[in-house]
Short mmCIF file of C-alpha atoms in Angstrom, two decimals:
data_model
loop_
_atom_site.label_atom_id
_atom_site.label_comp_id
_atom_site.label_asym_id
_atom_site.label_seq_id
_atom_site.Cartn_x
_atom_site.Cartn_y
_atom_site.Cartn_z
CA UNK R 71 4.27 1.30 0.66
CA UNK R 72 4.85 0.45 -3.05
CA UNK R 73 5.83 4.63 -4.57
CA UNK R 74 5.29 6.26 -1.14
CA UNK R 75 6.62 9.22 -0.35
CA UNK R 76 8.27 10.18 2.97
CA UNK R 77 5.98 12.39 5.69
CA UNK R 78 6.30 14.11 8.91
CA UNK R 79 4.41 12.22 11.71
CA UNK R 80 2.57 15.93 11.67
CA UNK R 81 1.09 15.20 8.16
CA UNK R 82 -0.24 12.38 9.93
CA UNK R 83 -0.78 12.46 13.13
CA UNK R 84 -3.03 9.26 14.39
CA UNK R 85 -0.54 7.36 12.19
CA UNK R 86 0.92 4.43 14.92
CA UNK R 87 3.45 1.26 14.62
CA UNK R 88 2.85 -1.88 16.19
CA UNK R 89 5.18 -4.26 18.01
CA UNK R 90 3.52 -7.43 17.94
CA UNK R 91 5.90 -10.28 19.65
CA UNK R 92 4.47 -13.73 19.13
CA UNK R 93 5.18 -16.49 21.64
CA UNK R 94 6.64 -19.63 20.34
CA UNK R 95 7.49 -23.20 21.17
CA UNK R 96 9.62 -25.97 19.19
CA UNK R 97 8.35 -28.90 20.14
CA UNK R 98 10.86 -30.85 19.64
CA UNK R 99 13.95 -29.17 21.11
CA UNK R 100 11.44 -27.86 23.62
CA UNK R 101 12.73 -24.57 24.02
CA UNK R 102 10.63 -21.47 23.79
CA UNK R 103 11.53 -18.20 22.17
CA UNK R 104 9.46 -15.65 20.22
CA UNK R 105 8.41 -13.98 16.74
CA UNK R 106 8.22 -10.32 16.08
CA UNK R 107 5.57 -8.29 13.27
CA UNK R 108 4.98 -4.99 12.53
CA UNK R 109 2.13 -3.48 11.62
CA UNK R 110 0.19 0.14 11.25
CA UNK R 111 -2.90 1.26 13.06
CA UNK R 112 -4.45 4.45 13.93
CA UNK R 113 -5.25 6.52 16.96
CA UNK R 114 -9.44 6.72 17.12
CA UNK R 115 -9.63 7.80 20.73
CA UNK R 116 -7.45 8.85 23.53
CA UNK R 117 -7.03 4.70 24.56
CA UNK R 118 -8.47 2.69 21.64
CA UNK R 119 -6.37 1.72 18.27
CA UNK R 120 -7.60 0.51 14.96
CA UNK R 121 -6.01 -2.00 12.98
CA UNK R 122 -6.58 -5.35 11.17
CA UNK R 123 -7.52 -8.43 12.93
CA UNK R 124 -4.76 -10.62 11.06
CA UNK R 125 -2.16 -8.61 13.08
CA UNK R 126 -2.72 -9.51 16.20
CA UNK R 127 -3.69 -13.47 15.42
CA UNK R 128 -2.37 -15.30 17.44
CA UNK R 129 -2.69 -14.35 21.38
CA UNK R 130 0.54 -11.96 21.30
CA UNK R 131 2.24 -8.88 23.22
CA UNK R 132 0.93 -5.47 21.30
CA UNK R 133 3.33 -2.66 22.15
CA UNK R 134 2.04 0.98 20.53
CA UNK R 135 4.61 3.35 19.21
CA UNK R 136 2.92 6.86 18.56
CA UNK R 137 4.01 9.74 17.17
CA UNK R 138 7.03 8.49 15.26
CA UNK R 139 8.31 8.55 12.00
CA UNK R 140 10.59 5.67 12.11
CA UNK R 141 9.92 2.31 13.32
CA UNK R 142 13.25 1.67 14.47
CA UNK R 143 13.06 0.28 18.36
CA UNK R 144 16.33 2.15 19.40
CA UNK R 145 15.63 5.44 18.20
CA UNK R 146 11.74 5.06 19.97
CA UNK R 147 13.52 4.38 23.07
CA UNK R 148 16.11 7.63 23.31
CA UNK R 149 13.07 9.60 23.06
CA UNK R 150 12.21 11.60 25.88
CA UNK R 151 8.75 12.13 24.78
CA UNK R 152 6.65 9.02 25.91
CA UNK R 153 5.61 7.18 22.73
CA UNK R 154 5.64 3.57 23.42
CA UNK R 155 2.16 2.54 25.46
CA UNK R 156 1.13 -1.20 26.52
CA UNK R 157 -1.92 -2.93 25.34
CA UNK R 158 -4.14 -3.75 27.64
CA UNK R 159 -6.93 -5.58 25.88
CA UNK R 160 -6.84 -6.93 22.06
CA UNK R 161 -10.29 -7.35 20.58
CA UNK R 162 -10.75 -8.83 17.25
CA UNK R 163 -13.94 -8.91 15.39
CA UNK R 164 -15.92 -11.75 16.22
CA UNK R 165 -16.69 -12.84 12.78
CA UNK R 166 -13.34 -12.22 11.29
CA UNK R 167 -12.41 -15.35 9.33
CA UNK R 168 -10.68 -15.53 5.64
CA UNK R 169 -10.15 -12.19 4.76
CA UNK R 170 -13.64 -10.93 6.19
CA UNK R 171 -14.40 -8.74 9.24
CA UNK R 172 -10.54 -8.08 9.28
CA UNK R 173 -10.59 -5.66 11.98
CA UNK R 174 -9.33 -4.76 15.52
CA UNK R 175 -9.50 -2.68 18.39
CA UNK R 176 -6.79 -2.56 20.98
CA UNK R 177 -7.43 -0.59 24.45
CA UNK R 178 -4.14 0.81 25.72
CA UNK R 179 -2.99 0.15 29.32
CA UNK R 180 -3.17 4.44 29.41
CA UNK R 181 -4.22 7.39 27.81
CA UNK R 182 -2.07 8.81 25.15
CA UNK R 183 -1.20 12.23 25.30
CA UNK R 184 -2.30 14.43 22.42
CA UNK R 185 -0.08 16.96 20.59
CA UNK R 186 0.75 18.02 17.25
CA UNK R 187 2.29 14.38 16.72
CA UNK R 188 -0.30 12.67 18.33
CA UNK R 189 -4.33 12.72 17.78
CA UNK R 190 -7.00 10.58 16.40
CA UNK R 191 -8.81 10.35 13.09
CA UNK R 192 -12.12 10.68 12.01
CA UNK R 193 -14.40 7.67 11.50
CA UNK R 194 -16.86 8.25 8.77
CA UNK R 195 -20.68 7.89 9.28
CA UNK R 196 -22.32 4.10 8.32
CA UNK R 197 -24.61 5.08 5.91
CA UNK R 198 -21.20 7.68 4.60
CA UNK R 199 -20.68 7.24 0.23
CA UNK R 200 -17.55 6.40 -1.14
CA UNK R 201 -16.51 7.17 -4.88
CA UNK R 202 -16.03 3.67 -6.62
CA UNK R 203 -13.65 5.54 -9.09
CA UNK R 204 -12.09 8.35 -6.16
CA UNK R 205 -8.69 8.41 -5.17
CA UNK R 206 -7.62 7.95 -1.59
CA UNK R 207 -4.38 7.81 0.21
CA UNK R 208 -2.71 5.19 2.21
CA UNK R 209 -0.27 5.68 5.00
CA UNK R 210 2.24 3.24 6.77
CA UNK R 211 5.72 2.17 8.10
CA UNK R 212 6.17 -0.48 5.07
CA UNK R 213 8.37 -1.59 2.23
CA UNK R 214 8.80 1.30 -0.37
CA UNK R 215 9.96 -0.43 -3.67
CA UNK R 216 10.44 -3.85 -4.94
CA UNK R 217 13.15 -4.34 -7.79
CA UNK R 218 11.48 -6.05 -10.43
CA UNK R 219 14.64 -8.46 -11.54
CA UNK R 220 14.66 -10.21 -8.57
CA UNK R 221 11.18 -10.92 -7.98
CA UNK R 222 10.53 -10.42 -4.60
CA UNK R 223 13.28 -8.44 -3.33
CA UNK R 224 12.29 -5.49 -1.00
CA UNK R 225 13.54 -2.18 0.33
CA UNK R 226 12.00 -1.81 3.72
CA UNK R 227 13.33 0.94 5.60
CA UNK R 228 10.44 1.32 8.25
CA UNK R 229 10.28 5.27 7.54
CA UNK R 230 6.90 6.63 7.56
CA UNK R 231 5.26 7.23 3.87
CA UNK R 232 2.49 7.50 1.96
CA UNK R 233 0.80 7.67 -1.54
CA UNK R 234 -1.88 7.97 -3.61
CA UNK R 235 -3.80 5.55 -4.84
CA UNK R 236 -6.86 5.07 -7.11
CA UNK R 237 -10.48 3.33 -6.05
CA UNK R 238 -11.30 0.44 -8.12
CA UNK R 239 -14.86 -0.85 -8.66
CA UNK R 240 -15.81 -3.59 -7.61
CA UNK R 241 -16.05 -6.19 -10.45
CA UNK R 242 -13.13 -5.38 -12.02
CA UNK R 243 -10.99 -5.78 -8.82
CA UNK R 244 -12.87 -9.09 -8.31
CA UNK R 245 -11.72 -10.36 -11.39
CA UNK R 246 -8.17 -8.88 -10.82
CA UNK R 247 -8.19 -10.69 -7.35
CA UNK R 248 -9.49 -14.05 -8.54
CA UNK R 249 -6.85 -13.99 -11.70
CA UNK R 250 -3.73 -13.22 -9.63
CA UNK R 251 -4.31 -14.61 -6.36
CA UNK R 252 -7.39 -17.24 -6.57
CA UNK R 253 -9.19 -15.88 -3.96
CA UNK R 254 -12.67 -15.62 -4.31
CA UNK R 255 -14.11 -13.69 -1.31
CA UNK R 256 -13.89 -10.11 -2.54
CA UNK R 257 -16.90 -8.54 -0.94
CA UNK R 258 -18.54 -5.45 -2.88
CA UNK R 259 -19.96 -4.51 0.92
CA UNK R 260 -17.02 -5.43 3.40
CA UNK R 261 -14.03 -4.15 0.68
CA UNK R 262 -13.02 -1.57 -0.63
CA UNK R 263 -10.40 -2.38 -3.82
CA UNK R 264 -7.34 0.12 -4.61
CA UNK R 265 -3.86 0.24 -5.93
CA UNK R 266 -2.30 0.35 -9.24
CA UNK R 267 1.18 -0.49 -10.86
CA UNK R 268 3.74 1.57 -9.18
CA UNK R 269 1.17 2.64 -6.00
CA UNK R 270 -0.25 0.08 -3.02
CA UNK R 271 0.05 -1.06 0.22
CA UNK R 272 3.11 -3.23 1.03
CA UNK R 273 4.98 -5.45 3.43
CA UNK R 274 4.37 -3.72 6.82
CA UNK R 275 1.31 -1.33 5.99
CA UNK R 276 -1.87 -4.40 7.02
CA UNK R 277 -3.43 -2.77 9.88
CA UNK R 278 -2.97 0.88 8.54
CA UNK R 279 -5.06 3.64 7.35
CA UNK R 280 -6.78 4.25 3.97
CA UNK R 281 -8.28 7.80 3.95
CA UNK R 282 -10.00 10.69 2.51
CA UNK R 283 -10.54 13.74 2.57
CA UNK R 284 -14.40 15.57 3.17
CA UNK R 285 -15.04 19.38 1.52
CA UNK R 286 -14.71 21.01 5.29
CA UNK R 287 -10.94 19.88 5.18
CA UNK R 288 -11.19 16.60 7.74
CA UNK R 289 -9.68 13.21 7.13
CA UNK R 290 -11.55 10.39 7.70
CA UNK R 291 -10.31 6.82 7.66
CA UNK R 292 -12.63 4.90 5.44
CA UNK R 293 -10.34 1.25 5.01
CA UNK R 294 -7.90 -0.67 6.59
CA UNK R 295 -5.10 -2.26 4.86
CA UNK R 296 -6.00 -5.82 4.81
CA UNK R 297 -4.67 -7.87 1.86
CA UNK R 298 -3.73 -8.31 -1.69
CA UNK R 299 -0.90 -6.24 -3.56
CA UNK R 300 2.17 -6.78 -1.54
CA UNK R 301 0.55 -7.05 1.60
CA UNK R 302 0.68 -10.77 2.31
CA UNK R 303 1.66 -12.53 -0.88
CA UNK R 304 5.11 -11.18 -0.95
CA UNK R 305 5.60 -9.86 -4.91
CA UNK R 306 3.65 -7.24 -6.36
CA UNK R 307 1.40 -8.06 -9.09
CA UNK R 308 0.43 -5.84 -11.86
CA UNK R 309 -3.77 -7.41 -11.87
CA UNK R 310 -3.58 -7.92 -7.97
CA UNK R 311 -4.83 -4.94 -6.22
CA UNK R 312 -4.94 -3.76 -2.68
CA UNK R 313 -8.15 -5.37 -0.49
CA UNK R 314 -9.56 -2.67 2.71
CA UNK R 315 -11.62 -3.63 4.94
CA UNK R 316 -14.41 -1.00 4.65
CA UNK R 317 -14.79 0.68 8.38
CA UNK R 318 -17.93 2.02 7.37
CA UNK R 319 -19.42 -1.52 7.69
CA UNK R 320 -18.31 -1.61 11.39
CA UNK R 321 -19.54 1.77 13.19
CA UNK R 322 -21.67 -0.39 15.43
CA UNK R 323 -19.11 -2.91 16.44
CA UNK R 324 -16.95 -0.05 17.12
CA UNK R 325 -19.02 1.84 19.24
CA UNK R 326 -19.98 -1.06 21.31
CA UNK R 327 -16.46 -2.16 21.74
CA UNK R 328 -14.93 0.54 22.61
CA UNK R 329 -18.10 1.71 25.08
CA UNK R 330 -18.91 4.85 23.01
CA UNK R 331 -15.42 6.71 23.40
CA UNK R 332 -14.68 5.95 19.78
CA UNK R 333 -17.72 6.73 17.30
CA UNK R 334 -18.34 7.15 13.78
CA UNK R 335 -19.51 10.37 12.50
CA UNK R 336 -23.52 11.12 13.69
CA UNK R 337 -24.16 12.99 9.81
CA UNK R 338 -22.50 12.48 6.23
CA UNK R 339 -20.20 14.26 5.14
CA UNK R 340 -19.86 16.06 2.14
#
């Protein structure tokens, strides 16, 4: 991300990369090959991963690295610790489409294997308040600086990082949105807005973690990196912010998905 900071996987624990390889076919030489993407997500359960719904679009091979600080393949591989882990089943939301509903669930083949590296964040509860002028913090595997005389020229060293970033309400970061990047769709309900000049989600982070933290010390994942900032149009713009996809909004789809063994909180949190 855009003024992250490097962290131990410990710091962040449910923090996860994904492989996604994409199958593809030319048709005119008629030879098949494949794509690769990365993106974040987070441990929720034992078998069940969050993460955006644009990641895993279309029908591709998810492989889960956990409990890493580096997305590089090679080093994930030497490790005698198990860390990579096989989706089984990819489930998007059945009303994502443009920006909206921009969530997933992916059901590992087997259970990870908690540890001090490894365990799962707190969802918060549906009916749970957000600050529109709080700070949160966003974690992921992304690009960590853009050099502004060359436009869109990145750093990306897939290291783990985070940084802080600062809630924006929602009419302003509509208007930011629509200015910088036409899109009309902002959604005071379904988004949450964040970022400034300096601080976002980049190239990399969609599918990662926005979070907070409650008075009795927890984290709880309140957005997913969906869009906006660097995310998906490539250059970072000083009136484009960061778009989240507000988890809140999906407790019940969640719960139902994943057949109760990932929940939102039962009570608010203060």
């Amino acid at each position: 991300k855009i003024g992250g900071n490097l962290v131990p996987i410990r710091k962040w624990p449910w923090q996860v990369f994904l492989r996604i390889i994409i199958p593809t076919f030319n048709s005119t030489t008629m030879e098949r090959g494949m794509v690769e993407n990365g993106c974040g997500g987070t441990v929720i359960s034992d078998q069940w991963i969050l993460t955006a719904a644009h990641c895993i679009q279309p029908v591709s091979r998810i492989l889960v690295y956990s409990g890493i600080v580096h997305r590089n393949r090679s080093e994930a591989e030497k490790s005698e610790k198990k860390i990579i882990y096989f989706v089984e089943t990819a489930f998007s939301h059945p009303h994502y489409e443009n920006e909206t509903n921009d969530i997933a669930l992916l059901k590992l083949e087997e259970p990870l294997s908690f540890d001090e590296t490894v365990s799962p964040i707190c969802l918060p509860h549906k009916d749970q308040s957000i600050p529109s002028d709080g700070q949160a913090v966003i974690v992921g595997y992304g690009t960590s600086n853009i050099r502004e005389d060359s436009g869109n020229a990145t750093l990306e060293d897939g290291k783990l990082r985070d940084t802080i970033v600062p809630l924006i309400k929602y009419n302003t970061c509509k208007t930011r949105i629509e200015t910088a990047l036409k899109y009309t769709g902002v959604d005071a309900t379904m988004h949450i807005c964040a970022g400034s000049m300096g601080h976002g989600a980049a190239l990399g982070d969609s599918g990662g973690p926005m979070l907070m933290k409650a008075e009795d010390g927890r984290w709880f994942q309140i957005g997913i990196t969906s869009f906006g900032g660097v995310s998906k149009w490539q250059t970072l713009q000083d009136e484009s912010p960061g778009i989240y996809t507000n988890v809140r909004q999906h407790c019940d789809w969640i719960k139902q998905t994943t057949s109760g063994e990932a929940s939102c909180e039962e009570e608010i949190v203060k």
